[in-house]
mmCIF file with all atom_site columns, C-alpha atoms and ligand atoms in Angstrom:
data_model
loop_
_atom_site.group_PDB
_atom_site.id
_atom_site.type_symbol
_atom_site.label_atom_id
_atom_site.label_alt_id
_atom_site.label_comp_id
_atom_site.label_asym_id
_atom_site.label_entity_id
_atom_site.label_seq_id
_atom_site.pdbx_PDB_ins_code
_atom_site.Cartn_x
_atom_site.Cartn_y
_atom_site.Cartn_z
_atom_site.occupancy
_atom_site.B_iso_or_equiv
_atom_site.pdbx_formal_charge
_atom_site.auth_seq_id
_atom_site.auth_comp_id
_atom_site.auth_asym_id
_atom_site.auth_atom_id
_atom_site.pdbx_PDB_model_num
ATOM   1   C  CA  . MET N 1 1   ? -89.086  91.616 40.295 1.00 42.00 ? 1   MET N CA  1
ATOM   2   C  CA  . GLY N 1 2   ? -92.654  91.016 39.279 1.00 41.00 ? 2   GLY N CA  1
ATOM   3   C  CA  . SER N 1 3   ? -92.003  87.306 39.009 1.00 46.00 ? 3   SER N CA  1
ATOM   4   C  CA  . ARG N 1 4   ? -94.881  84.888 39.321 1.00 49.00 ? 4   ARG N CA  1
ATOM   5   C  CA  . ALA N 1 5   ? -93.659  83.821 42.743 1.00 47.00 ? 5   ALA N CA  1
ATOM   6   C  CA  . SER N 1 6   ? -93.783  87.269 44.292 1.00 44.00 ? 6   SER N CA  1
ATOM   7   C  CA  . THR N 1 7   ? -97.118  88.209 42.750 1.00 51.00 ? 7   THR N CA  1
ATOM   8   C  CA  . LEU N 1 8   ? -99.005  85.154 43.943 1.00 72.00 ? 8   LEU N CA  1
ATOM   9   C  CA  . LEU N 1 9   ? -97.974  85.075 47.581 1.00 87.00 ? 9   LEU N CA  1
ATOM   10  C  CA  . ARG N 1 10  ? -99.788  87.827 49.456 1.00 91.00 ? 10  ARG N CA  1
ATOM   11  C  CA  . ASP N 1 11  ? -98.315  89.495 52.545 1.00 92.00 ? 11  ASP N CA  1
ATOM   12  C  CA  . GLU N 1 12  ? -101.179 88.269 54.727 1.00 94.00 ? 12  GLU N CA  1
ATOM   13  C  CA  . GLU N 1 13  ? -100.473 84.729 53.635 1.00 94.00 ? 13  GLU N CA  1
ATOM   14  C  CA  . ILE N 1 14  ? -96.792  85.124 54.459 1.00 95.00 ? 14  ILE N CA  1
ATOM   15  C  CA  . GLU N 1 15  ? -97.747  86.382 57.922 1.00 96.00 ? 15  GLU N CA  1
ATOM   16  C  CA  . GLU N 1 16  ? -100.082 83.462 58.529 1.00 95.00 ? 16  GLU N CA  1
ATOM   17  C  CA  . ILE N 1 17  ? -97.509  80.930 57.379 1.00 96.00 ? 17  ILE N CA  1
ATOM   18  C  CA  . LYS N 1 18  ? -94.882  82.625 59.539 1.00 95.00 ? 18  LYS N CA  1
ATOM   19  C  CA  . LYS N 1 19  ? -97.090  82.234 62.587 1.00 94.00 ? 19  LYS N CA  1
ATOM   20  C  CA  . GLU N 1 20  ? -98.024  78.679 61.797 1.00 94.00 ? 20  GLU N CA  1
ATOM   21  C  CA  . THR N 1 21  ? -94.620  77.307 60.847 1.00 95.00 ? 21  THR N CA  1
ATOM   22  C  CA  . GLY N 1 22  ? -92.020  79.576 62.452 1.00 94.00 ? 22  GLY N CA  1
ATOM   23  C  CA  . PHE N 1 23  ? -90.212  80.147 59.153 1.00 94.00 ? 23  PHE N CA  1
ATOM   24  C  CA  . SER N 1 24  ? -88.938  83.686 58.555 1.00 94.00 ? 24  SER N CA  1
ATOM   25  C  CA  . HIS N 1 25  ? -90.260  85.985 55.833 1.00 94.00 ? 25  HIS N CA  1
ATOM   26  C  CA  . SER N 1 26  ? -87.227  85.430 53.620 1.00 94.00 ? 26  SER N CA  1
ATOM   27  C  CA  . GLN N 1 27  ? -87.291  81.656 54.132 1.00 94.00 ? 27  GLN N CA  1
ATOM   28  C  CA  . ILE N 1 28  ? -90.948  81.613 53.101 1.00 96.00 ? 28  ILE N CA  1
ATOM   29  C  CA  . THR N 1 29  ? -90.413  83.591 49.909 1.00 94.00 ? 29  THR N CA  1
ATOM   30  C  CA  . ARG N 1 30  ? -87.392  81.455 49.058 1.00 94.00 ? 30  ARG N CA  1
ATOM   31  C  CA  . LEU N 1 31  ? -89.341  78.242 49.621 1.00 94.00 ? 31  LEU N CA  1
ATOM   32  C  CA  . TYR N 1 32  ? -92.212  79.675 47.616 1.00 95.00 ? 32  TYR N CA  1
ATOM   33  C  CA  . SER N 1 33  ? -90.038  80.110 44.559 1.00 93.00 ? 33  SER N CA  1
ATOM   34  C  CA  . ARG N 1 34  ? -88.723  76.580 45.081 1.00 93.00 ? 34  ARG N CA  1
ATOM   35  C  CA  . PHE N 1 35  ? -92.341  75.411 45.302 1.00 95.00 ? 35  PHE N CA  1
ATOM   36  C  CA  . THR N 1 36  ? -93.349  77.165 42.089 1.00 94.00 ? 36  THR N CA  1
ATOM   37  C  CA  . SER N 1 37  ? -90.314  75.838 40.251 1.00 94.00 ? 37  SER N CA  1
ATOM   38  C  CA  . LEU N 1 38  ? -91.290  72.296 41.268 1.00 94.00 ? 38  LEU N CA  1
ATOM   39  C  CA  . ASP N 1 39  ? -94.904  72.937 40.250 1.00 94.00 ? 39  ASP N CA  1
ATOM   40  C  CA  . LYS N 1 40  ? -94.678  71.767 36.666 1.00 91.00 ? 40  LYS N CA  1
ATOM   41  C  CA  . GLY N 1 41  ? -98.440  71.802 36.208 1.00 89.00 ? 41  GLY N CA  1
ATOM   42  C  CA  . GLU N 1 42  ? -98.431  75.479 37.308 1.00 90.00 ? 42  GLU N CA  1
ATOM   43  C  CA  . ASN N 1 43  ? -101.661 74.998 39.227 1.00 91.00 ? 43  ASN N CA  1
ATOM   44  C  CA  . GLY N 1 44  ? -100.444 76.015 42.682 1.00 93.00 ? 44  GLY N CA  1
ATOM   45  C  CA  . THR N 1 45  ? -100.131 72.455 43.985 1.00 95.00 ? 45  THR N CA  1
ATOM   46  C  CA  . LEU N 1 46  ? -97.501  69.736 43.866 1.00 96.00 ? 46  LEU N CA  1
ATOM   47  C  CA  . SER N 1 47  ? -98.042  66.127 42.875 1.00 96.00 ? 47  SER N CA  1
ATOM   48  C  CA  . ARG N 1 48  ? -95.919  63.148 43.924 1.00 94.00 ? 48  ARG N CA  1
ATOM   49  C  CA  . GLU N 1 49  ? -94.075  63.338 40.602 1.00 94.00 ? 49  GLU N CA  1
ATOM   50  C  CA  . ASP N 1 50  ? -93.165  66.963 41.320 1.00 94.00 ? 50  ASP N CA  1
ATOM   51  C  CA  . PHE N 1 51  ? -91.549  65.859 44.596 1.00 94.00 ? 51  PHE N CA  1
ATOM   52  C  CA  . GLN N 1 52  ? -89.663  63.039 42.937 1.00 92.00 ? 52  GLN N CA  1
ATOM   53  C  CA  . ARG N 1 53  ? -87.678  65.647 41.023 1.00 89.00 ? 53  ARG N CA  1
ATOM   54  C  CA  . ILE N 1 54  ? -86.071  66.834 44.277 1.00 89.00 ? 54  ILE N CA  1
ATOM   55  C  CA  . PRO N 1 55  ? -82.622  65.181 44.179 1.00 88.00 ? 55  PRO N CA  1
ATOM   56  C  CA  . GLU N 1 56  ? -82.297  64.915 47.979 1.00 87.00 ? 56  GLU N CA  1
ATOM   57  C  CA  . LEU N 1 57  ? -85.524  62.923 48.114 1.00 88.00 ? 57  LEU N CA  1
ATOM   58  C  CA  . ALA N 1 58  ? -84.716  60.842 45.075 1.00 87.00 ? 58  ALA N CA  1
ATOM   59  C  CA  . ILE N 1 59  ? -81.579  59.472 46.777 1.00 86.00 ? 59  ILE N CA  1
ATOM   60  C  CA  . ASN N 1 60  ? -83.080  59.162 50.278 1.00 88.00 ? 60  ASN N CA  1
ATOM   61  C  CA  . PRO N 1 61  ? -84.013  55.545 51.073 1.00 87.00 ? 61  PRO N CA  1
ATOM   62  C  CA  . LEU N 1 62  ? -87.065  56.879 52.889 1.00 89.00 ? 62  LEU N CA  1
ATOM   63  C  CA  . GLY N 1 63  ? -87.787  59.391 50.113 1.00 91.00 ? 63  GLY N CA  1
ATOM   64  C  CA  . ASP N 1 64  ? -91.142  57.924 49.098 1.00 90.00 ? 64  ASP N CA  1
ATOM   65  C  CA  . ARG N 1 65  ? -92.355  57.871 52.668 1.00 91.00 ? 65  ARG N CA  1
ATOM   66  C  CA  . ILE N 1 66  ? -91.231  61.421 53.288 1.00 92.00 ? 66  ILE N CA  1
ATOM   67  C  CA  . ILE N 1 67  ? -93.050  62.450 50.105 1.00 93.00 ? 67  ILE N CA  1
ATOM   68  C  CA  . ASN N 1 68  ? -96.179  60.682 51.343 1.00 91.00 ? 68  ASN N CA  1
ATOM   69  C  CA  . ALA N 1 69  ? -96.012  62.636 54.571 1.00 92.00 ? 69  ALA N CA  1
ATOM   70  C  CA  . PHE N 1 70  ? -96.683  65.820 52.588 1.00 94.00 ? 70  PHE N CA  1
ATOM   71  C  CA  . PHE N 1 71  ? -100.027 64.556 51.330 1.00 93.00 ? 71  PHE N CA  1
ATOM   72  C  CA  . PRO N 1 72  ? -103.190 64.720 53.388 1.00 85.00 ? 72  PRO N CA  1
ATOM   73  C  CA  . GLU N 1 73  ? -105.016 61.418 53.691 1.00 83.00 ? 73  GLU N CA  1
ATOM   74  C  CA  . GLY N 1 74  ? -106.410 60.312 50.340 1.00 88.00 ? 74  GLY N CA  1
ATOM   75  C  CA  . GLU N 1 75  ? -105.131 63.319 48.389 1.00 92.00 ? 75  GLU N CA  1
ATOM   76  C  CA  . ASP N 1 76  ? -102.574 63.485 45.618 1.00 93.00 ? 76  ASP N CA  1
ATOM   77  C  CA  . GLN N 1 77  ? -101.939 67.224 45.555 1.00 96.00 ? 77  GLN N CA  1
ATOM   78  C  CA  . VAL N 1 78  ? -100.472 69.508 48.203 1.00 96.00 ? 78  VAL N CA  1
ATOM   79  C  CA  . ASN N 1 79  ? -100.727 73.309 48.253 1.00 95.00 ? 79  ASN N CA  1
ATOM   80  C  CA  . PHE N 1 80  ? -98.106  75.744 49.543 1.00 95.00 ? 80  PHE N CA  1
ATOM   81  C  CA  . ARG N 1 81  ? -99.607  75.931 53.058 1.00 94.00 ? 81  ARG N CA  1
ATOM   82  C  CA  . GLY N 1 82  ? -99.558  72.164 53.424 1.00 95.00 ? 82  GLY N CA  1
ATOM   83  C  CA  . PHE N 1 83  ? -96.058  72.009 51.970 1.00 95.00 ? 83  PHE N CA  1
ATOM   84  C  CA  . MET N 1 84  ? -94.791  74.508 54.548 1.00 96.00 ? 84  MET N CA  1
ATOM   85  C  CA  . ARG N 1 85  ? -96.561  72.777 57.424 1.00 94.00 ? 85  ARG N CA  1
ATOM   86  C  CA  . THR N 1 86  ? -94.765  69.523 56.665 1.00 94.00 ? 86  THR N CA  1
ATOM   87  C  CA  . LEU N 1 87  ? -91.422  71.251 56.094 1.00 94.00 ? 87  LEU N CA  1
ATOM   88  C  CA  . ALA N 1 88  ? -91.757  72.930 59.492 1.00 94.00 ? 88  ALA N CA  1
ATOM   89  C  CA  . HIS N 1 89  ? -91.173  69.549 61.159 1.00 92.00 ? 89  HIS N CA  1
ATOM   90  C  CA  . PHE N 1 90  ? -87.631  69.619 59.787 1.00 89.00 ? 90  PHE N CA  1
ATOM   91  C  CA  . ARG N 1 91  ? -86.698  72.979 61.282 1.00 90.00 ? 91  ARG N CA  1
ATOM   92  C  CA  . PRO N 1 92  ? -84.073  72.633 64.001 1.00 87.00 ? 92  PRO N CA  1
ATOM   93  C  CA  . ILE N 1 93  ? -85.551  72.827 67.496 1.00 82.00 ? 93  ILE N CA  1
ATOM   94  C  CA  . GLU N 1 94  ? -83.155  75.637 68.564 1.00 72.00 ? 94  GLU N CA  1
ATOM   95  C  CA  . ASP N 1 95  ? -84.880  77.957 66.089 1.00 61.00 ? 95  ASP N CA  1
ATOM   96  C  CA  . ASN N 1 96  ? -87.826  78.123 68.476 1.00 59.00 ? 96  ASN N CA  1
ATOM   97  C  CA  . GLU N 1 97  ? -85.841  80.162 70.964 1.00 58.00 ? 97  GLU N CA  1
ATOM   98  C  CA  . LYS N 1 98  ? -85.989  83.178 68.678 1.00 54.00 ? 98  LYS N CA  1
ATOM   99  C  CA  . SER N 1 99  ? -89.710  83.074 68.090 1.00 55.00 ? 99  SER N CA  1
ATOM   100 C  CA  . LYS N 1 100 ? -91.002  81.739 71.360 1.00 57.00 ? 100 LYS N CA  1
ATOM   101 C  CA  . ASP N 1 101 ? -94.684  82.366 71.956 1.00 60.00 ? 101 ASP N CA  1
ATOM   102 C  CA  . GLN N 1 102 ? -95.744  81.102 75.362 1.00 63.00 ? 102 GLN N CA  1
ATOM   103 C  CA  . ASN N 1 103 ? -99.450  81.201 74.553 1.00 69.00 ? 103 ASN N CA  1
ATOM   104 C  CA  . GLY N 1 104 ? -99.204  79.856 71.031 1.00 70.00 ? 104 GLY N CA  1
ATOM   105 C  CA  . PRO N 1 105 ? -99.808  76.249 70.008 1.00 77.00 ? 105 PRO N CA  1
ATOM   106 C  CA  . GLU N 1 106 ? -96.936  73.810 70.237 1.00 86.00 ? 106 GLU N CA  1
ATOM   107 C  CA  . PRO N 1 107 ? -94.552  74.537 67.353 1.00 90.00 ? 107 PRO N CA  1
ATOM   108 C  CA  . LEU N 1 108 ? -94.510  72.014 64.513 1.00 91.00 ? 108 LEU N CA  1
ATOM   109 C  CA  . ASN N 1 109 ? -90.797  71.422 65.080 1.00 92.00 ? 109 ASN N CA  1
ATOM   110 C  CA  . SER N 1 110 ? -91.132  70.605 68.777 1.00 92.00 ? 110 SER N CA  1
ATOM   111 C  CA  . ARG N 1 111 ? -89.443  67.413 69.906 1.00 90.00 ? 111 ARG N CA  1
ATOM   112 C  CA  . SER N 1 112 ? -92.772  65.655 70.257 1.00 90.00 ? 112 SER N CA  1
ATOM   113 C  CA  . ASN N 1 113 ? -94.023  66.691 66.810 1.00 91.00 ? 113 ASN N CA  1
ATOM   114 C  CA  . LYS N 1 114 ? -90.732  65.613 65.261 1.00 92.00 ? 114 LYS N CA  1
ATOM   115 C  CA  . LEU N 1 115 ? -91.065  62.223 66.937 1.00 93.00 ? 115 LEU N CA  1
ATOM   116 C  CA  . HIS N 1 116 ? -94.643  61.918 65.722 1.00 93.00 ? 116 HIS N CA  1
ATOM   117 C  CA  . PHE N 1 117 ? -93.468  62.675 62.225 1.00 93.00 ? 117 PHE N CA  1
ATOM   118 C  CA  . ALA N 1 118 ? -90.779  59.983 62.425 1.00 92.00 ? 118 ALA N CA  1
ATOM   119 C  CA  . PHE N 1 119 ? -93.246  57.521 63.938 1.00 95.00 ? 119 PHE N CA  1
ATOM   120 C  CA  . ARG N 1 120 ? -95.658  58.023 61.032 1.00 93.00 ? 120 ARG N CA  1
ATOM   121 C  CA  . LEU N 1 121 ? -92.866  57.228 58.562 1.00 93.00 ? 121 LEU N CA  1
ATOM   122 C  CA  . TYR N 1 122 ? -92.777  53.739 60.054 1.00 94.00 ? 122 TYR N CA  1
ATOM   123 C  CA  . ASP N 1 123 ? -96.468  53.207 60.717 1.00 95.00 ? 123 ASP N CA  1
ATOM   124 C  CA  . LEU N 1 124 ? -97.629  52.492 57.175 1.00 91.00 ? 124 LEU N CA  1
ATOM   125 C  CA  . ASP N 1 125 ? -101.076 51.076 58.010 1.00 92.00 ? 125 ASP N CA  1
ATOM   126 C  CA  . LYS N 1 126 ? -101.706 53.938 60.465 1.00 91.00 ? 126 LYS N CA  1
ATOM   127 C  CA  . ASP N 1 127 ? -102.879 51.751 63.333 1.00 96.00 ? 127 ASP N CA  1
ATOM   128 C  CA  . ASP N 1 128 ? -100.687 53.794 65.743 1.00 96.00 ? 128 ASP N CA  1
ATOM   129 C  CA  . LYS N 1 129 ? -98.320  50.883 66.267 1.00 97.00 ? 129 LYS N CA  1
ATOM   130 C  CA  . ILE N 1 130 ? -95.121  49.866 64.562 1.00 97.00 ? 130 ILE N CA  1
ATOM   131 C  CA  . SER N 1 131 ? -95.305  46.161 63.855 1.00 98.00 ? 131 SER N CA  1
ATOM   132 C  CA  . ARG N 1 132 ? -92.292  43.921 63.302 1.00 97.00 ? 132 ARG N CA  1
ATOM   133 C  CA  . ASP N 1 133 ? -92.987  43.973 59.545 1.00 96.00 ? 133 ASP N CA  1
ATOM   134 C  CA  . GLU N 1 134 ? -93.166  47.748 59.419 1.00 96.00 ? 134 GLU N CA  1
ATOM   135 C  CA  . LEU N 1 135 ? -89.909  48.028 61.321 1.00 95.00 ? 135 LEU N CA  1
ATOM   136 C  CA  . LEU N 1 136 ? -88.266  45.486 59.010 1.00 94.00 ? 136 LEU N CA  1
ATOM   137 C  CA  . GLN N 1 137 ? -89.338  47.381 55.901 1.00 92.00 ? 137 GLN N CA  1
ATOM   138 C  CA  . VAL N 1 138 ? -87.669  50.561 57.125 1.00 92.00 ? 138 VAL N CA  1
ATOM   139 C  CA  . LEU N 1 139 ? -84.529  48.725 58.257 1.00 90.00 ? 139 LEU N CA  1
ATOM   140 C  CA  . ARG N 1 140 ? -84.257  47.104 54.857 1.00 88.00 ? 140 ARG N CA  1
ATOM   141 C  CA  . MET N 1 141 ? -84.538  50.461 53.077 1.00 86.00 ? 141 MET N CA  1
ATOM   142 C  CA  . MET N 1 142 ? -81.964  52.064 55.319 1.00 83.00 ? 142 MET N CA  1
ATOM   143 C  CA  . VAL N 1 143 ? -79.246  49.464 55.481 1.00 81.00 ? 143 VAL N CA  1
ATOM   144 C  CA  . GLY N 1 144 ? -79.350  48.330 51.882 1.00 72.00 ? 144 GLY N CA  1
ATOM   145 C  CA  . VAL N 1 145 ? -77.866  45.051 50.810 1.00 73.00 ? 145 VAL N CA  1
ATOM   146 C  CA  . ASN N 1 146 ? -75.015  44.250 53.167 1.00 80.00 ? 146 ASN N CA  1
ATOM   147 C  CA  . ILE N 1 147 ? -77.083  42.677 55.908 1.00 85.00 ? 147 ILE N CA  1
ATOM   148 C  CA  . SER N 1 148 ? -78.945  39.409 55.534 1.00 90.00 ? 148 SER N CA  1
ATOM   149 C  CA  . ASP N 1 149 ? -82.677  39.070 56.151 1.00 89.00 ? 149 ASP N CA  1
ATOM   150 C  CA  . GLU N 1 150 ? -81.909  36.970 59.214 1.00 92.00 ? 150 GLU N CA  1
ATOM   151 C  CA  . GLN N 1 151 ? -79.673  39.612 60.716 1.00 92.00 ? 151 GLN N CA  1
ATOM   152 C  CA  . LEU N 1 152 ? -82.263  42.295 59.998 1.00 92.00 ? 152 LEU N CA  1
ATOM   153 C  CA  . GLY N 1 153 ? -84.916  40.109 61.535 1.00 94.00 ? 153 GLY N CA  1
ATOM   154 C  CA  . SER N 1 154 ? -82.953  39.757 64.741 1.00 94.00 ? 154 SER N CA  1
ATOM   155 C  CA  . ILE N 1 155 ? -82.277  43.515 64.862 1.00 92.00 ? 155 ILE N CA  1
ATOM   156 C  CA  . ALA N 1 156 ? -86.034  44.082 64.502 1.00 95.00 ? 156 ALA N CA  1
ATOM   157 C  CA  . ASP N 1 157 ? -86.811  41.513 67.199 1.00 96.00 ? 157 ASP N CA  1
ATOM   158 C  CA  . ARG N 1 158 ? -84.327  43.034 69.597 1.00 95.00 ? 158 ARG N CA  1
ATOM   159 C  CA  . THR N 1 159 ? -85.602  46.561 68.968 1.00 94.00 ? 159 THR N CA  1
ATOM   160 C  CA  . ILE N 1 160 ? -89.166  45.494 69.635 1.00 96.00 ? 160 ILE N CA  1
ATOM   161 C  CA  . GLN N 1 161 ? -88.188  43.558 72.754 1.00 95.00 ? 161 GLN N CA  1
ATOM   162 C  CA  . GLU N 1 162 ? -86.397  46.606 74.103 1.00 95.00 ? 162 GLU N CA  1
ATOM   163 C  CA  . ALA N 1 163 ? -89.230  48.977 73.352 1.00 95.00 ? 163 ALA N CA  1
ATOM   164 C  CA  . ASP N 1 164 ? -92.310  46.892 73.979 1.00 97.00 ? 164 ASP N CA  1
ATOM   165 C  CA  . GLN N 1 165 ? -93.683  47.515 77.436 1.00 96.00 ? 165 GLN N CA  1
ATOM   166 C  CA  . ASP N 1 166 ? -97.272  46.283 77.146 1.00 97.00 ? 166 ASP N CA  1
ATOM   167 C  CA  . GLY N 1 167 ? -96.320  42.984 75.534 1.00 97.00 ? 167 GLY N CA  1
ATOM   168 C  CA  . ASP N 1 168 ? -98.250  43.311 72.245 1.00 97.00 ? 168 ASP N CA  1
ATOM   169 C  CA  . SER N 1 169 ? -95.038  42.762 70.186 1.00 96.00 ? 169 SER N CA  1
ATOM   170 C  CA  . ALA N 1 170 ? -95.460  46.145 68.517 1.00 97.00 ? 170 ALA N CA  1
ATOM   171 C  CA  . ILE N 1 171 ? -94.180  49.636 69.290 1.00 97.00 ? 171 ILE N CA  1
ATOM   172 C  CA  . SER N 1 172 ? -96.743  52.259 70.282 1.00 97.00 ? 172 SER N CA  1
ATOM   173 C  CA  . PHE N 1 173 ? -95.942  55.964 70.095 1.00 96.00 ? 173 PHE N CA  1
ATOM   174 C  CA  . ALA N 1 174 ? -95.324  56.119 73.857 1.00 95.00 ? 174 ALA N CA  1
ATOM   175 C  CA  . GLU N 1 175 ? -92.911  53.186 73.573 1.00 96.00 ? 175 GLU N CA  1
ATOM   176 C  CA  . PHE N 1 176 ? -91.259  54.770 70.529 1.00 95.00 ? 176 PHE N CA  1
ATOM   177 C  CA  . VAL N 1 177 ? -90.604  57.988 72.445 1.00 93.00 ? 177 VAL N CA  1
ATOM   178 C  CA  . LYS N 1 178 ? -88.836  56.099 75.251 1.00 90.00 ? 178 LYS N CA  1
ATOM   179 C  CA  . LEU N 1 179 ? -86.772  54.145 72.734 1.00 83.00 ? 179 LEU N CA  1
ATOM   180 C  CA  . ARG N 1 180 ? -85.396  57.408 71.335 1.00 64.00 ? 180 ARG N CA  1
ATOM   181 C  CA  . CYS N 1 181 ? -84.418  58.839 74.722 1.00 57.00 ? 181 CYS N CA  1
HETATM 182 CA CA1 . CA  V 2 .   ? -98.755  49.914 62.054 1.00 91.90 ? 1   CA  V CA1 1
HETATM 183 CA CA1 . CA  V 2 .   ? -96.195  47.548 72.660 1.00 91.90 ? 2   CA  V CA1 1
#
């Protein structure tokens, strides 16, 4: 006991994070020690390099984009609260049943927040639309080398054709949601 991790995280903070993210007390303290072990600068925040040491992200084709999702616009450090808020999107939806709060805000791991999170992984220029190029970039990262550019291009075209309802040749969030149904 008396480790750095347990001394720095106050009970009130754990309570607030619990309410905000739906993680349990023990999950929060466990993730806090993971956070501090990744925090090589020992300044209470993580940089992109800190994240790149996580093996699961290093091998994920979308790793860099997932890492970016942790960082608020224009910032290159994320604190524990921000870290937990992003992680909350990955909690399974069923977990909400245990901690349902009818009057509370929509949980971060709701279906719609999860879809928003996925949508933002595609929408690099943040114009709230997925263009053909943005879709192609993700397809290329995910399928690797076995598919030619032409084949990828026609997959992208077909996906956009299927999803695009307002005829702007791009996928809006509303169109994206229907595509996933
Ligand atoms: Ca876009
Ligand atoms: Ca459209």
